[in-house]
Short mmCIF file of C-alpha atoms and ligand atoms in Angstrom, two decimals:
data_model
loop_
_atom_site.label_atom_id
_atom_site.label_comp_id
_atom_site.label_asym_id
_atom_site.label_seq_id
_atom_site.Cartn_x
_atom_site.Cartn_y
_atom_site.Cartn_z
CA MET A 6 193.11 152.89 123.38
CA SER A 7 196.83 152.73 122.62
CA ASN A 8 197.84 150.92 125.83
CA VAL A 9 195.06 148.38 125.66
CA ARG A 10 196.09 144.93 124.48
CA ILE A 11 193.85 143.13 122.01
CA ALA A 12 192.86 139.51 122.64
CA ILE A 13 191.16 137.06 120.29
CA VAL A 14 189.17 134.19 121.75
CA THR A 15 187.89 131.56 119.31
CA GLY A 16 184.70 129.65 119.99
CA ALA A 17 183.72 132.47 122.35
CA ALA A 18 179.96 132.46 121.71
CA ARG A 19 179.29 130.09 124.61
CA GLY A 20 180.81 127.82 127.23
CA ILE A 21 184.47 128.12 128.13
CA GLY A 22 185.23 130.60 125.33
CA ALA A 23 182.52 133.04 126.46
CA ALA A 24 183.81 132.88 130.06
CA VAL A 25 187.37 133.48 128.84
CA ALA A 26 186.29 136.44 126.68
CA LYS A 27 184.42 138.02 129.61
CA ARG A 28 187.32 137.43 132.00
CA LEU A 29 189.91 138.93 129.63
CA ALA A 30 187.63 141.95 129.09
CA ALA A 31 187.41 142.36 132.88
CA ASP A 32 191.23 142.07 132.99
CA GLY A 33 191.39 145.10 130.66
CA PHE A 34 191.84 143.54 127.23
CA ALA A 35 189.75 144.56 124.23
CA VAL A 36 188.34 141.24 123.08
CA ALA A 37 187.46 139.84 119.67
CA VAL A 38 184.70 137.29 120.23
CA LEU A 39 185.17 134.85 117.34
CA ASP A 40 182.72 132.09 116.55
CA LEU A 41 181.02 130.19 113.78
CA ASP A 42 177.77 131.31 115.44
CA GLU A 43 177.85 135.07 114.84
CA PRO A 44 174.49 135.96 116.48
CA ALA A 45 175.56 134.22 119.71
CA ALA A 46 179.00 135.86 119.54
CA LYS A 47 177.24 139.23 119.26
CA LEU A 48 175.35 138.55 122.50
CA VAL A 49 178.65 137.86 124.32
CA ALA A 50 180.23 141.01 122.85
CA GLU A 51 177.15 143.04 123.93
CA ALA A 52 177.36 141.62 127.46
CA ILE A 53 181.02 142.66 127.62
CA GLU A 54 180.20 146.18 126.41
CA THR A 55 177.33 146.44 128.92
CA SER A 56 179.74 145.65 131.75
CA GLY A 57 182.05 148.44 130.58
CA GLY A 58 184.45 146.39 128.47
CA HIS A 59 185.33 146.62 124.80
CA ALA A 60 184.50 143.79 122.38
CA LEU A 61 183.94 142.96 118.73
CA ALA A 62 181.95 139.94 117.54
CA VAL A 63 183.34 138.22 114.46
CA GLY A 64 181.65 135.32 112.66
CA VAL A 65 184.14 132.95 111.05
CA ASP A 66 184.94 129.28 110.54
CA ILE A 67 188.46 128.95 111.93
CA SER A 68 189.21 126.02 109.62
CA ASP A 69 188.75 128.25 106.57
CA GLU A 70 192.06 129.80 105.51
CA SER A 71 190.75 132.88 103.71
CA GLY A 72 188.04 133.43 106.32
CA VAL A 73 190.67 133.45 109.08
CA LYS A 74 192.85 135.88 107.15
CA ALA A 75 189.95 138.27 106.61
CA ALA A 76 188.74 137.98 110.21
CA VAL A 77 192.14 138.73 111.74
CA GLN A 78 192.66 141.63 109.36
CA ARG A 79 189.26 143.04 110.32
CA ILE A 80 190.13 142.74 114.02
CA GLY A 81 193.42 144.55 113.37
CA GLU A 82 191.56 147.39 111.70
CA GLU A 83 188.46 147.67 113.91
CA LEU A 84 189.72 146.71 117.38
CA GLY A 85 193.50 147.00 117.14
CA GLU A 86 196.46 144.73 116.49
CA PRO A 87 195.95 141.43 118.36
CA THR A 88 198.74 140.14 120.61
CA VAL A 89 196.77 137.58 122.64
CA LEU A 90 195.18 134.49 121.09
CA VAL A 91 193.16 131.84 122.85
CA ASN A 92 192.55 128.83 120.58
CA ASN A 93 189.42 127.52 122.24
CA ALA A 94 186.91 126.64 119.48
CA GLY A 95 186.20 122.94 119.41
CA ILE A 96 183.78 120.21 118.45
CA ILE A 97 183.28 116.56 119.34
CA ARG A 98 182.25 113.74 117.01
CA ASP A 99 182.55 110.79 119.41
CA ASN A 100 182.36 107.19 118.32
CA LEU A 101 184.22 103.95 118.81
CA LEU A 102 186.93 103.44 116.21
CA PHE A 103 185.04 100.84 114.20
CA LYS A 104 182.08 103.21 113.83
CA MET A 105 184.03 106.43 113.27
CA SER A 106 183.56 107.93 109.82
CA VAL A 107 186.25 109.75 107.88
CA ASP A 108 184.04 112.85 108.09
CA ASP A 109 184.00 112.60 111.90
CA TRP A 110 187.79 112.27 111.93
CA ASP A 111 188.37 115.15 109.51
CA ALA A 112 185.85 117.52 111.12
CA VAL A 113 187.56 117.24 114.52
CA MET A 114 191.06 117.61 113.07
CA ASN A 115 189.97 120.58 111.00
CA VAL A 116 188.58 122.61 113.88
CA HIS A 117 191.13 121.82 116.60
CA LEU A 118 194.38 121.43 114.68
CA ARG A 119 193.94 123.19 111.35
CA GLY A 120 191.94 125.97 113.05
CA SER A 121 194.54 126.58 115.78
CA PHE A 122 197.30 126.46 113.17
CA LEU A 123 195.58 128.98 110.85
CA MET A 124 194.71 131.36 113.69
CA SER A 125 198.19 131.20 115.24
CA ARG A 126 199.95 131.68 111.89
CA GLU A 127 197.85 134.75 111.19
CA VAL A 128 198.14 136.38 114.61
CA GLN A 129 201.85 135.69 115.21
CA ALA A 130 202.70 138.41 112.68
CA TYR A 131 201.29 141.05 115.07
CA MET A 132 202.92 139.42 118.09
CA THR A 133 206.41 139.18 116.62
CA LYS A 134 206.08 142.74 115.27
CA SER A 135 205.27 144.10 118.72
CA GLY A 136 207.82 141.89 120.52
CA TRP A 137 205.14 140.59 122.90
CA GLY A 138 202.46 137.97 122.68
CA ARG A 139 200.51 135.24 124.44
CA ILE A 140 198.96 132.13 122.90
CA VAL A 141 196.87 129.70 124.94
CA ASN A 142 195.62 126.48 123.36
CA LEU A 143 192.76 124.42 124.77
CA SER A 144 193.82 120.80 125.07
CA SER A 145 191.92 118.29 127.23
CA THR A 146 192.44 115.42 129.66
CA SER A 147 191.23 113.34 126.70
CA ALA A 148 194.74 113.82 125.26
CA LEU A 149 195.77 111.08 127.72
CA GLY A 150 193.32 108.69 126.03
CA ASN A 151 189.55 108.43 126.18
CA LYS A 152 187.30 105.68 124.83
CA GLY A 153 185.13 106.85 121.94
CA GLN A 154 187.32 109.85 121.21
CA ALA A 155 190.13 108.62 118.92
CA ASN A 156 189.72 111.74 116.79
CA TYR A 157 189.37 114.23 119.66
CA ALA A 158 192.11 112.66 121.83
CA SER A 159 194.51 112.76 118.86
CA ALA A 160 193.68 116.40 118.15
CA LYS A 161 194.05 117.41 121.80
CA ALA A 162 197.38 115.53 122.13
CA GLY A 163 198.42 117.17 118.86
CA LEU A 164 197.72 120.58 120.35
CA GLN A 165 200.20 119.83 123.13
CA GLY A 166 202.95 119.22 120.55
CA PHE A 167 201.82 122.33 118.69
CA THR A 168 202.05 124.34 121.93
CA LYS A 169 205.58 123.19 122.75
CA THR A 170 206.81 123.80 119.21
CA LEU A 171 205.39 127.32 119.00
CA ALA A 172 206.93 128.04 122.42
CA LEU A 173 210.33 127.12 120.96
CA GLU A 174 209.84 129.12 117.76
CA LEU A 175 208.28 132.27 119.19
CA GLY A 176 210.03 132.65 122.55
CA LYS A 177 212.68 135.00 121.25
CA PHE A 178 209.97 137.43 120.14
CA GLY A 179 208.57 137.76 123.66
CA VAL A 180 205.72 135.37 122.86
CA THR A 181 204.73 132.64 125.33
CA VAL A 182 202.66 129.65 124.25
CA ASN A 183 200.91 127.39 126.76
CA ALA A 184 198.11 124.86 126.84
CA ILE A 185 195.31 124.25 129.30
CA ALA A 186 193.92 120.72 129.52
CA PRO A 187 190.53 120.88 131.24
CA GLY A 188 188.83 117.94 132.85
CA PHE A 189 185.02 117.83 132.96
CA ILE A 190 183.59 121.34 132.54
CA GLU A 191 179.83 122.07 132.57
CA THR A 192 179.03 123.43 129.11
CA GLU A 193 176.72 122.68 126.19
CA MET A 194 179.42 120.30 124.93
CA THR A 195 179.24 118.08 128.01
CA ALA A 196 175.44 118.51 128.22
CA ALA A 197 175.25 117.15 124.66
CA THR A 198 177.37 114.16 125.66
CA ALA A 199 175.00 113.39 128.56
CA GLN A 200 172.02 113.69 126.23
CA ARG A 201 173.64 111.38 123.67
CA MET A 202 174.16 108.81 126.41
CA GLY A 203 170.55 109.21 127.57
CA VAL A 204 171.53 110.39 131.07
CA PRO A 205 170.08 113.58 132.70
CA PHE A 206 172.86 116.20 132.93
CA GLU A 207 172.61 116.48 136.74
CA GLU A 208 173.03 112.73 137.13
CA PHE A 209 175.90 112.74 134.61
CA LYS A 210 177.66 115.57 136.49
CA ASN A 211 177.21 113.88 139.87
CA ALA A 212 178.70 110.64 138.56
CA ARG A 213 181.70 112.52 137.18
CA ALA A 214 182.13 114.59 140.36
CA ALA A 215 182.39 111.36 142.36
CA GLN A 216 185.58 110.56 140.38
CA ILE A 217 187.17 114.00 140.83
CA PRO A 218 189.44 114.65 143.84
CA VAL A 219 187.96 118.11 144.59
CA ALA A 220 184.51 116.44 144.50
CA ARG A 221 182.88 118.71 141.95
CA THR A 222 182.77 119.20 138.21
CA GLY A 223 184.44 122.22 136.64
CA VAL A 224 182.81 125.43 135.43
CA PRO A 225 183.95 127.71 132.59
CA ASN A 226 185.36 130.25 135.05
CA ASP A 227 187.82 127.62 136.34
CA ILE A 228 189.40 127.69 132.89
CA ALA A 229 189.05 131.45 132.40
CA HIS A 230 191.07 131.98 135.57
CA ALA A 231 193.94 129.83 134.25
CA VAL A 232 193.87 131.66 130.90
CA SER A 233 193.98 134.97 132.75
CA PHE A 234 197.21 133.85 134.43
CA PHE A 235 198.91 132.64 131.24
CA VAL A 236 198.19 135.86 129.32
CA SER A 237 199.16 138.14 132.19
CA GLU A 238 202.10 140.51 131.95
CA ASP A 239 204.06 138.75 134.70
CA ALA A 240 203.75 135.22 133.24
CA GLY A 241 206.45 135.88 130.63
CA PHE A 242 208.78 133.15 131.96
CA VAL A 243 206.11 130.43 131.74
CA SER A 244 206.07 128.89 128.27
CA GLY A 245 205.53 125.54 126.58
CA GLN A 246 203.55 124.21 129.55
CA VAL A 247 200.44 122.08 129.70
CA LEU A 248 198.32 122.89 132.75
CA TYR A 249 195.75 120.25 133.70
CA VAL A 250 192.76 122.03 135.22
CA ALA A 251 190.83 118.97 136.25
CA GLY A 252 190.26 119.09 140.00
CA GLY A 253 193.09 116.66 140.62
CA PRO A 254 196.41 115.38 139.27
CA ARG A 255 196.69 114.16 135.68
CA ALA A 256 199.42 113.44 133.12
P1 NAI B 318 181.05 124.46 123.39
O1 NAI B 318 180.56 123.43 122.44
O2 NAI B 318 180.16 124.87 124.51
O3 NAI B 318 181.52 125.76 122.59
C1 NAI B 318 182.40 125.65 121.50
C2 NAI B 318 182.25 126.86 120.61
O4 NAI B 318 183.16 126.70 119.49
C3 NAI B 318 180.84 127.00 120.01
O5 NAI B 318 180.35 128.31 120.25
C4 NAI B 318 181.04 126.72 118.54
O6 NAI B 318 180.14 127.45 117.70
C5 NAI B 318 182.49 127.14 118.33
N1 NAI B 318 183.06 126.53 117.13
C6 NAI B 318 183.01 125.22 116.77
N2 NAI B 318 183.60 125.04 115.58
C7 NAI B 318 184.03 126.26 115.16
C8 NAI B 318 184.72 126.71 114.00
N3 NAI B 318 185.04 125.88 113.01
N4 NAI B 318 185.01 128.03 113.90
C9 NAI B 318 184.66 128.89 114.89
N5 NAI B 318 184.01 128.51 116.01
C10 NAI B 318 183.70 127.21 116.15
O7 NAI B 318 182.45 123.88 123.95
P2 NAI B 318 183.18 124.09 125.36
O8 NAI B 318 182.78 122.97 126.23
O9 NAI B 318 183.04 125.48 125.82
O10 NAI B 318 184.70 123.80 124.94
C11 NAI B 318 185.62 124.82 124.58
C12 NAI B 318 186.99 124.17 124.33
O11 NAI B 318 187.42 123.47 125.50
C13 NAI B 318 186.99 123.13 123.21
O12 NAI B 318 188.20 123.20 122.50
C14 NAI B 318 186.86 121.85 123.95
O13 NAI B 318 187.34 120.77 123.19
C15 NAI B 318 187.70 122.14 125.18
N6 NAI B 318 187.42 121.28 126.32
C16 NAI B 318 186.16 121.25 126.90
C17 NAI B 318 185.92 120.43 127.98
C18 NAI B 318 184.60 120.36 128.64
O14 NAI B 318 184.43 119.53 129.55
N7 NAI B 318 183.60 121.16 128.26
C19 NAI B 318 186.98 119.57 128.54
C20 NAI B 318 188.25 119.68 127.87
C21 NAI B 318 188.44 120.52 126.80
#
């Protein structure tokens, strides 16, 4: 196992995170499948093992400082020292500003910003020690502004500043830090949005696809492919970037 790199993917029990975990396993990484939902994370880890990969499911709330510490230590001991981190876990608590509660604001900040901060701070120790590392943060096109998402848009814009700052701080240790900003991707998150708006998911997707230059909505593998590039060996000169994966130009 000594030449195998260890990757951690947060929020990997479903959606984009699960696709990223499976793709990185297929790329040859041993993958820690982290999620609040441990039973679902176990299913993803089992699927990876069944396809010949190596994975460990870890149940943790990434906004909990001691939980993150314990989880990363466990990964170091049971899977190996992690040098790839994909900060993907996320939640939405959409509402117009005048209806947004402090709890909705804090919950979103805690998962996206505090969670990515805690995970990155914990894992960078292994990366700087080994003189090599890759961090990929999941931003969103919502970072450019999106009605009903003051909390989420702020967190996703914040992650872009976080990405650029870590790229500056960690570059000299052989660590690259990049962000991916997806457009509309078909997952339980977007299905829940359709449901909240009372629109069947198919109809919701078709309406969105009509606005997208490549004339379709995204799927988790569209994002997994971009992550695979950023964490690859040969991408070492690409750092501090935000890649919009949205079926058309953004930013
Ligand atoms: P999803 O809702 O399908 O999956 C998110 C996963 O994160 C879930 O398994 C959930 O249990 C986990 N999670 C939530 N809070 C957690 C916590 N505190 N600790 C550990 N795990 C936690 O979401 P989806 O759609 O796969 O999104 C993944 C990422 O991509 C998120 O950061 C999201 O904001 C971002 N994104 C998604 C887009 C989309 O269209 N689906 C568009 C742009 C960005």
